[in-house]
Amino acid sequence: MSAAATTPLIETRSLVKKFGSFTALNGVSLRVYSGEVHALLGDNGAGKSTLIKILSGVFPPTSGEITVEGKVVSFASPRNATDAGIGTVYQDLALNPLTSVTRNFFLGRELTRFKSPFGLLKMNEMHEIAMQEMKKIGITISDPEQAVGTMSGGQRQTLAIARAIYFGAKVLILDEPTSALGQKQQMEVLKTIRRVQQLGNIAIILITHNEIHARLIADRFTFLSLGEVIGEGTAKDLEGDDIKRLMAGGAKIGDLAKELAV
Amino acid sequence: MKNSATTRQESDRLETKSWLNAVLARPEIGPIGVMLLLFGMLGYFSIPAGEFSLNPFAGEGFNALGIRNNLRVISQLGIIALGAGLLIIAGEFDLSIGSMIGFAGACMAMILRWGFAIVIPYLSFDGGMHIEFFTLVHITDVSALTAIGITMCFTLFFGWLQGYIVVKSGLPSFIVTLGGLFFLRGLTEVSLRAFNHRPDQTKGATTVTEIPDIKNIIEVPGYGEMEREAAKALPEADLTAIANSLPADTIAAITERLEYTYNRVAEAKTDILIAKGVKPMERALENALASGNDYMANIIQDKIANFKIEPVVAKTVTDTDIARVYLDSITTARPVANFFGGDILEPVFDWLYFPVDWNTNNFGNQFAPGLYSCVMIWVLLSILCYIVLSKTQAGNWIYSTGGNLNAAKANGVPTNKVKISLFIFSAFCATIFAACQVFEVNTADAAKGNLKELEAIAAAVIGGIVMTGGFGTIMGIIVGAFIFGIAKEAFFYIPGIDGSFYRVFLGLVIVASALLNENIRKRIMGTL
């Protein structure tokens, strides 16, 4: 485990999140290194969403701490998390389908001639950057004025990822990036993730419940069940059967198979 | 397995549009078509009966006065349609626009008429319990700018309040501004009655009258500031004195102009008299021809050909005439009131009368003095809105707030601020509309602006604004205002048709536009 010698890009220590009397996360510790894809797996209700919401600053943890590059951070808002270098690509991608690629790429962070909401947009420069950044992770778009609604699911995913990286994400959180896509589109997205991984300086947290995808691309795995980590390790550490068992929340897959066979 | 699809890229699936397709895919193309149709109808149907022309601009709908009046209706609607349209693009509604117009107009008029005071009511126990008022500030003789400023404080605050309630409560803006609609209209009526209250009346009226014609206050040399009409009604001796004090070239210019007018009027009068004299003979000729009496017909034809009349003699130019024209030409001493209620392009319309002889009515006089200044305000506001919506960061925020609120929020767009600002802007537009009316007609009425909110929304929808937000252009809103404003006129001129058919037409256009908009939106969303 040579990577463990270096400082993790992002690390959580014993994160606990309670909603009233309900414990959503019960002491989750996680280490993600740069240049790695860290798959976060677990069944519905395992606490994946709660964990990424804490990491992206939507709400604070009840206890526990988060460090980015060794420094303890706390986020009061999603903006804080973005500023600290955590870029989250949600399932809905936070895109406005009715406007152009460029307008979406720079949404909320438009380049203007002077610093004011009424500053004129530097449209040409923005077009160029948007095209370039998307090309870097593998998608060439023919027209930056194209409405996002006319793009394929894979293209949209790439747009959202390129945007997060361009605006300084060192940690990229991908929430179920392949869930709503067709087979071919899923492969496109995985290729995109691979290219981001190859950039080398970005840590990717991949939330999924598709273990096939996770196994194709992830370097490291963490399994959540009922708000706790029930298993972790590198790709080598885990055998295929293990992943299946852990995915199902620790139930013995063999038992399940037996039950079904009856 | 080899990947056989490598030659075909995802980006290839988006067909590059041809120029024609790109034009046809513009959301404004349908409305522009309807607008041109209405222009054609207005032009051709307003050509006087019995005349024929291929040029639609020969019709009455496009004579100088027609243009002046139509553009007024269009631009007034256009001003509030901008506010309503931008708000719809951001995903909200404002139903209080009409009431806001009434309220702002009444507020402005009351301040101009009675001044402005801040009073603190308190309970007094001297001689029985009653409410006394302590006057904190009281200003009278308020300038137009101050009146507009104070009114803006109220209306913009109300706009802010509606926006604040909408974004904080999450209630539909439909309900919140529906409340605003009733609240403001009621408040306007109540305050107008209260201020108009006289001891001999049990109830006051819901209008404000007797406001001076502020935009026409001029500085007359030697006489000080006075209203233009009052100055023109000065005793003859005073007018002569004014005329004599003018420099020679001014007098020469005015004289030339007046001589032209008087000759033109005399010509027109002569033509009218000839027409009057000839008409009975023409009728007799028709009768004669119908009954086959050729002999009689020949005699009458001869008479018509030789019909002569003593030409009307043109009036001579007097000093008082010169003085009156001069007083008309003095620029206003109240530029703010004139900015909202006055006329623009007067030199152009003067030139179109003399020497061009187009802006001339049937009696030989100048037809239209200029365009209403609300046209200029509309143009300025439209340019401003176009730049903000299409060229600035704020514009992208407006689109995204209406297009996908959660996405906008997630990307750090201050969506609440965007919405509240647009509620304030909508109130601003309504106040500008009210200012244009008040300073133009110098009265206010609690019923002003009734149903204007729906007209503004209709104009926006006709112009391609999608009701669910996120989509639309300023160009579209402008075209929508044209269609809505001109439909009534265009239908008015159709012979033998009830004028109210224009509403039937607009009703159809609104629904058709909404269907078309929805179709375009779905095509862009990729769900069609």
mmCIF file of N, CA, C and O in Angstrom, chain B residues 91-140:
data_model
loop_
_atom_site.group_PDB
_atom_site.id
_atom_site.type_symbol
_atom_site.label_atom_id
_atom_site.label_comp_id
_atom_site.label_asym_id
_atom_site.label_seq_id
_atom_site.Cartn_x
_atom_site.Cartn_y
_atom_site.Cartn_z
ATOM 1 N N GLY B 91 -39.529 32.387 -13.888
ATOM 2 C CA GLY B 91 -40.404 31.380 -13.308
ATOM 3 C C GLY B 91 -41.475 31.882 -12.361
ATOM 4 O O GLY B 91 -42.053 31.091 -11.631
ATOM 5 N N GLU B 92 -41.725 33.197 -12.341
ATOM 6 C CA GLU B 92 -42.761 33.719 -11.438
ATOM 7 C C GLU B 92 -43.737 34.603 -12.211
ATOM 8 O O GLU B 92 -43.507 34.944 -13.356
ATOM 9 N N PHE B 93 -44.822 34.975 -11.545
ATOM 10 C CA PHE B 93 -45.875 35.800 -12.134
ATOM 11 C C PHE B 93 -46.058 37.056 -11.342
ATOM 12 O O PHE B 93 -45.807 37.066 -10.155
ATOM 13 N N ASP B 94 -46.584 38.090 -11.972
ATOM 14 C CA ASP B 94 -47.025 39.242 -11.193
ATOM 15 C C ASP B 94 -48.402 39.649 -11.677
ATOM 16 O O ASP B 94 -48.553 40.166 -12.781
ATOM 17 N N LEU B 95 -49.406 39.383 -10.852
ATOM 18 C CA LEU B 95 -50.771 39.773 -11.218
ATOM 19 C C LEU B 95 -51.116 41.155 -10.674
ATOM 20 O O LEU B 95 -52.206 41.646 -10.861
ATOM 21 N N SER B 96 -50.183 41.778 -9.975
ATOM 22 C CA SER B 96 -50.513 43.050 -9.345
ATOM 23 C C SER B 96 -50.160 44.241 -10.230
ATOM 24 O O SER B 96 -50.332 45.385 -9.824
ATOM 25 N N ILE B 97 -49.666 43.977 -11.452
ATOM 26 C CA ILE B 97 -49.202 45.080 -12.306
ATOM 27 C C ILE B 97 -50.297 46.131 -12.529
ATOM 28 O O ILE B 97 -50.071 47.322 -12.358
ATOM 29 N N GLY B 98 -51.489 45.655 -12.898
ATOM 30 C CA GLY B 98 -52.572 46.588 -13.198
ATOM 31 C C GLY B 98 -52.914 47.459 -12.003
ATOM 32 O O GLY B 98 -53.022 48.685 -12.108
ATOM 33 N N SER B 99 -53.080 46.823 -10.849
ATOM 34 C CA SER B 99 -53.391 47.584 -9.643
ATOM 35 C C SER B 99 -52.247 48.509 -9.271
ATOM 36 O O SER B 99 -52.462 49.612 -8.767
ATOM 37 N N MET B 100 -51.032 48.028 -9.545
ATOM 38 C CA MET B 100 -49.859 48.844 -9.245
ATOM 39 C C MET B 100 -49.875 50.119 -10.093
ATOM 40 O O MET B 100 -49.511 51.193 -9.618
ATOM 41 N N ILE B 101 -50.333 50.004 -11.338
ATOM 42 C CA ILE B 101 -50.437 51.182 -12.205
ATOM 43 C C ILE B 101 -51.421 52.174 -11.596
ATOM 44 O O ILE B 101 -51.131 53.364 -11.477
ATOM 45 N N GLY B 102 -52.586 51.660 -11.183
ATOM 46 C CA GLY B 102 -53.580 52.526 -10.575
ATOM 47 C C GLY B 102 -53.045 53.182 -9.315
ATOM 48 O O GLY B 102 -53.177 54.391 -9.122
ATOM 49 N N PHE B 103 -52.391 52.372 -8.496
ATOM 50 C CA PHE B 103 -51.867 52.880 -7.231
ATOM 51 C C PHE B 103 -50.790 53.937 -7.473
ATOM 52 O O PHE B 103 -50.813 55.022 -6.887
ATOM 53 N N ALA B 104 -49.849 53.622 -8.360
ATOM 54 C CA ALA B 104 -48.743 54.552 -8.613
ATOM 55 C C ALA B 104 -49.262 55.858 -9.195
ATOM 56 O O ALA B 104 -48.833 56.949 -8.796
ATOM 57 N N GLY B 105 -50.205 55.752 -10.133
ATOM 58 C CA GLY B 105 -50.765 56.955 -10.745
ATOM 59 C C GLY B 105 -51.451 57.817 -9.709
ATOM 60 O O GLY B 105 -51.236 59.041 -9.636
ATOM 61 N N ALA B 106 -52.272 57.183 -8.869
ATOM 62 C CA ALA B 106 -53.003 57.932 -7.845
ATOM 63 C C ALA B 106 -52.020 58.575 -6.866
ATOM 64 O O ALA B 106 -52.166 59.746 -6.491
ATOM 65 N N CYS B 107 -51.016 57.802 -6.477
ATOM 66 C CA CYS B 107 -50.027 58.294 -5.520
ATOM 67 C C CYS B 107 -49.325 59.535 -6.076
ATOM 68 O O CYS B 107 -49.239 60.571 -5.418
ATOM 69 N N MET B 108 -48.861 59.425 -7.316
ATOM 70 C CA MET B 108 -48.174 60.546 -7.957
ATOM 71 C C MET B 108 -49.084 61.756 -8.045
ATOM 72 O O MET B 108 -48.706 62.877 -7.698
ATOM 73 N N ALA B 109 -50.305 61.524 -8.509
ATOM 74 C CA ALA B 109 -51.238 62.632 -8.707
ATOM 75 C C ALA B 109 -51.572 63.302 -7.377
ATOM 76 O O ALA B 109 -51.625 64.530 -7.283
ATOM 77 N N MET B 110 -51.759 62.488 -6.347
ATOM 78 C CA MET B 110 -52.094 63.065 -5.039
ATOM 79 C C MET B 110 -50.947 63.914 -4.516
ATOM 80 O O MET B 110 -51.161 64.994 -3.952
ATOM 81 N N ILE B 111 -49.731 63.426 -4.708
ATOM 82 C CA ILE B 111 -48.569 64.185 -4.238
ATOM 83 C C ILE B 111 -48.456 65.500 -5.010
ATOM 84 O O ILE B 111 -48.197 66.554 -4.438
ATOM 85 N N LEU B 112 -48.709 65.445 -6.313
ATOM 86 C CA LEU B 112 -48.629 66.667 -7.116
ATOM 87 C C LEU B 112 -49.729 67.655 -6.733
ATOM 88 O O LEU B 112 -49.543 68.864 -6.741
ATOM 89 N N ARG B 113 -50.880 67.112 -6.357
ATOM 90 C CA ARG B 113 -52.028 67.972 -6.085
ATOM 91 C C ARG B 113 -51.970 68.527 -4.660
ATOM 92 O O ARG B 113 -52.187 69.699 -4.452
ATOM 93 N N TRP B 114 -51.704 67.652 -3.690
ATOM 94 C CA TRP B 114 -51.815 68.078 -2.290
ATOM 95 C C TRP B 114 -50.486 68.072 -1.537
ATOM 96 O O TRP B 114 -50.457 68.341 -0.349
ATOM 97 N N GLY B 115 -49.422 67.695 -2.176
ATOM 98 C CA GLY B 115 -48.148 67.629 -1.472
ATOM 99 C C GLY B 115 -47.978 66.294 -0.767
ATOM 100 O O GLY B 115 -48.791 65.387 -0.910
ATOM 101 N N PHE B 116 -46.909 66.196 0.014
ATOM 102 C CA PHE B 116 -46.596 64.935 0.665
ATOM 103 C C PHE B 116 -46.318 65.185 2.136
ATOM 104 O O PHE B 116 -45.613 66.131 2.494
ATOM 105 N N ALA B 117 -46.897 64.373 2.974
ATOM 106 C CA ALA B 117 -46.684 64.550 4.409
ATOM 107 C C ALA B 117 -46.493 63.201 5.073
ATOM 108 O O ALA B 117 -47.022 62.194 4.619
ATOM 109 N N ILE B 118 -45.679 63.216 6.128
ATOM 110 C CA ILE B 118 -45.590 62.027 6.973
ATOM 111 C C ILE B 118 -46.235 62.398 8.293
ATOM 112 O O ILE B 118 -45.813 63.362 8.952
ATOM 113 N N VAL B 119 -47.290 61.691 8.671
ATOM 114 C CA VAL B 119 -47.984 62.014 9.919
ATOM 115 C C VAL B 119 -47.955 60.811 10.847
ATOM 116 O O VAL B 119 -47.938 59.662 10.391
ATOM 117 N N ILE B 120 -47.889 61.106 12.141
ATOM 118 C CA ILE B 120 -47.937 60.037 13.133
ATOM 119 C C ILE B 120 -49.257 60.144 13.879
ATOM 120 O O ILE B 120 -49.522 61.161 14.525
ATOM 121 N N PRO B 121 -50.106 59.145 13.758
ATOM 122 C CA PRO B 121 -51.363 59.199 14.509
ATOM 123 C C PRO B 121 -51.130 58.809 15.968
ATOM 124 O O PRO B 121 -50.275 57.971 16.247
ATOM 125 N N TYR B 122 -51.839 59.449 16.867
ATOM 126 C CA TYR B 122 -51.750 59.038 18.274
ATOM 127 C C TYR B 122 -53.093 59.266 18.954
ATOM 128 O O TYR B 122 -53.940 60.023 18.466
ATOM 129 N N LEU B 123 -53.260 58.587 20.088
ATOM 130 C CA LEU B 123 -54.522 58.694 20.823
ATOM 131 C C LEU B 123 -54.489 59.938 21.692
ATOM 132 O O LEU B 123 -53.529 60.159 22.436
ATOM 133 N N SER B 124 -55.505 60.741 21.588
ATOM 134 C CA SER B 124 -55.558 61.935 22.429
ATOM 135 C C SER B 124 -56.760 61.807 23.357
ATOM 136 O O SER B 124 -57.812 61.304 22.955
ATOM 137 N N PHE B 125 -56.580 62.253 24.626
ATOM 138 C CA PHE B 125 -57.681 62.138 25.584
ATOM 139 C C PHE B 125 -58.272 63.495 25.926
ATOM 140 O O PHE B 125 -59.120 63.613 26.787
ATOM 141 N N ASP B 126 -57.782 64.552 25.240
ATOM 142 C CA ASP B 126 -58.346 65.884 25.482
ATOM 143 C C ASP B 126 -59.755 65.929 24.916
ATOM 144 O O ASP B 126 -59.938 65.796 23.704
ATOM 145 N N GLY B 127 -60.695 66.142 25.785
ATOM 146 C CA GLY B 127 -62.077 66.251 25.332
ATOM 147 C C GLY B 127 -62.572 64.973 24.696
ATOM 148 O O GLY B 127 -63.051 64.990 23.567
ATOM 149 N N GLY B 128 -62.388 63.887 25.391
ATOM 150 C CA GLY B 128 -62.858 62.601 24.876
ATOM 151 C C GLY B 128 -61.788 61.929 24.031
ATOM 152 O O GLY B 128 -60.954 62.599 23.419
ATOM 153 N N MET B 129 -61.822 60.606 23.995
ATOM 154 C CA MET B 129 -60.761 59.873 23.309
ATOM 155 C C MET B 129 -60.941 59.994 21.794
ATOM 156 O O MET B 129 -62.007 59.723 21.258
ATOM 157 N N HIS B 130 -59.924 60.437 21.105
ATOM 158 C CA HIS B 130 -59.968 60.453 19.646
ATOM 159 C C HIS B 130 -58.533 60.390 19.115
ATOM 160 O O HIS B 130 -57.574 60.486 19.873
ATOM 161 N N ILE B 131 -58.425 60.247 17.808
ATOM 162 C CA ILE B 131 -57.100 60.126 17.209
ATOM 163 C C ILE B 131 -56.657 61.485 16.685
ATOM 164 O O ILE B 131 -57.389 62.157 15.955
ATOM 165 N N GLU B 132 -55.470 61.894 17.090
ATOM 166 C CA GLU B 132 -54.872 63.134 16.584
ATOM 167 C C GLU B 132 -53.722 62.763 15.656
ATOM 168 O O GLU B 132 -53.212 61.648 15.697
ATOM 169 N N PHE B 133 -53.322 63.690 14.840
ATOM 170 C CA PHE B 133 -52.187 63.427 13.946
ATOM 171 C C PHE B 133 -51.090 64.432 14.188
ATOM 172 O O PHE B 133 -51.343 65.642 14.261
ATOM 173 N N PHE B 134 -49.884 63.927 14.316
ATOM 174 C CA PHE B 134 -48.736 64.807 14.445
ATOM 175 C C PHE B 134 -48.007 64.810 13.099
ATOM 176 O O PHE B 134 -47.586 63.765 12.603
ATOM 177 N N THR B 135 -47.901 65.987 12.497
ATOM 178 C CA THR B 135 -47.275 66.061 11.176
ATOM 179 C C THR B 135 -45.762 66.184 11.333
ATOM 180 O O THR B 135 -45.263 67.148 11.913
ATOM 181 N N LEU B 136 -45.078 65.188 10.808
ATOM 182 C CA LEU B 136 -43.625 65.153 10.930
ATOM 183 C C LEU B 136 -42.989 65.978 9.828
ATOM 184 O O LEU B 136 -42.151 66.848 10.066
ATOM 185 N N VAL B 137 -43.401 65.699 8.615
ATOM 186 C CA VAL B 137 -42.892 66.427 7.454
ATOM 187 C C VAL B 137 -44.089 66.790 6.594
ATOM 188 O O VAL B 137 -45.010 65.996 6.460
ATOM 189 N N HIS B 138 -44.079 67.943 6.006
ATOM 190 C CA HIS B 138 -45.114 68.262 5.038
ATOM 191 C C HIS B 138 -44.519 69.138 3.953
ATOM 192 O O HIS B 138 -44.046 70.235 4.237
ATOM 193 N N ILE B 139 -44.467 68.637 2.741
ATOM 194 C CA ILE B 139 -43.966 69.460 1.649
ATOM 195 C C ILE B 139 -45.078 69.651 0.623
ATOM 196 O O ILE B 139 -45.836 68.731 0.325
ATOM 197 N N THR B 140 -45.166 70.853 0.131
ATOM 198 C CA THR B 140 -46.134 71.126 -0.941
ATOM 199 C C THR B 140 -45.332 71.575 -2.164
ATOM 200 O O THR B 140 -44.117 71.710 -2.095
#
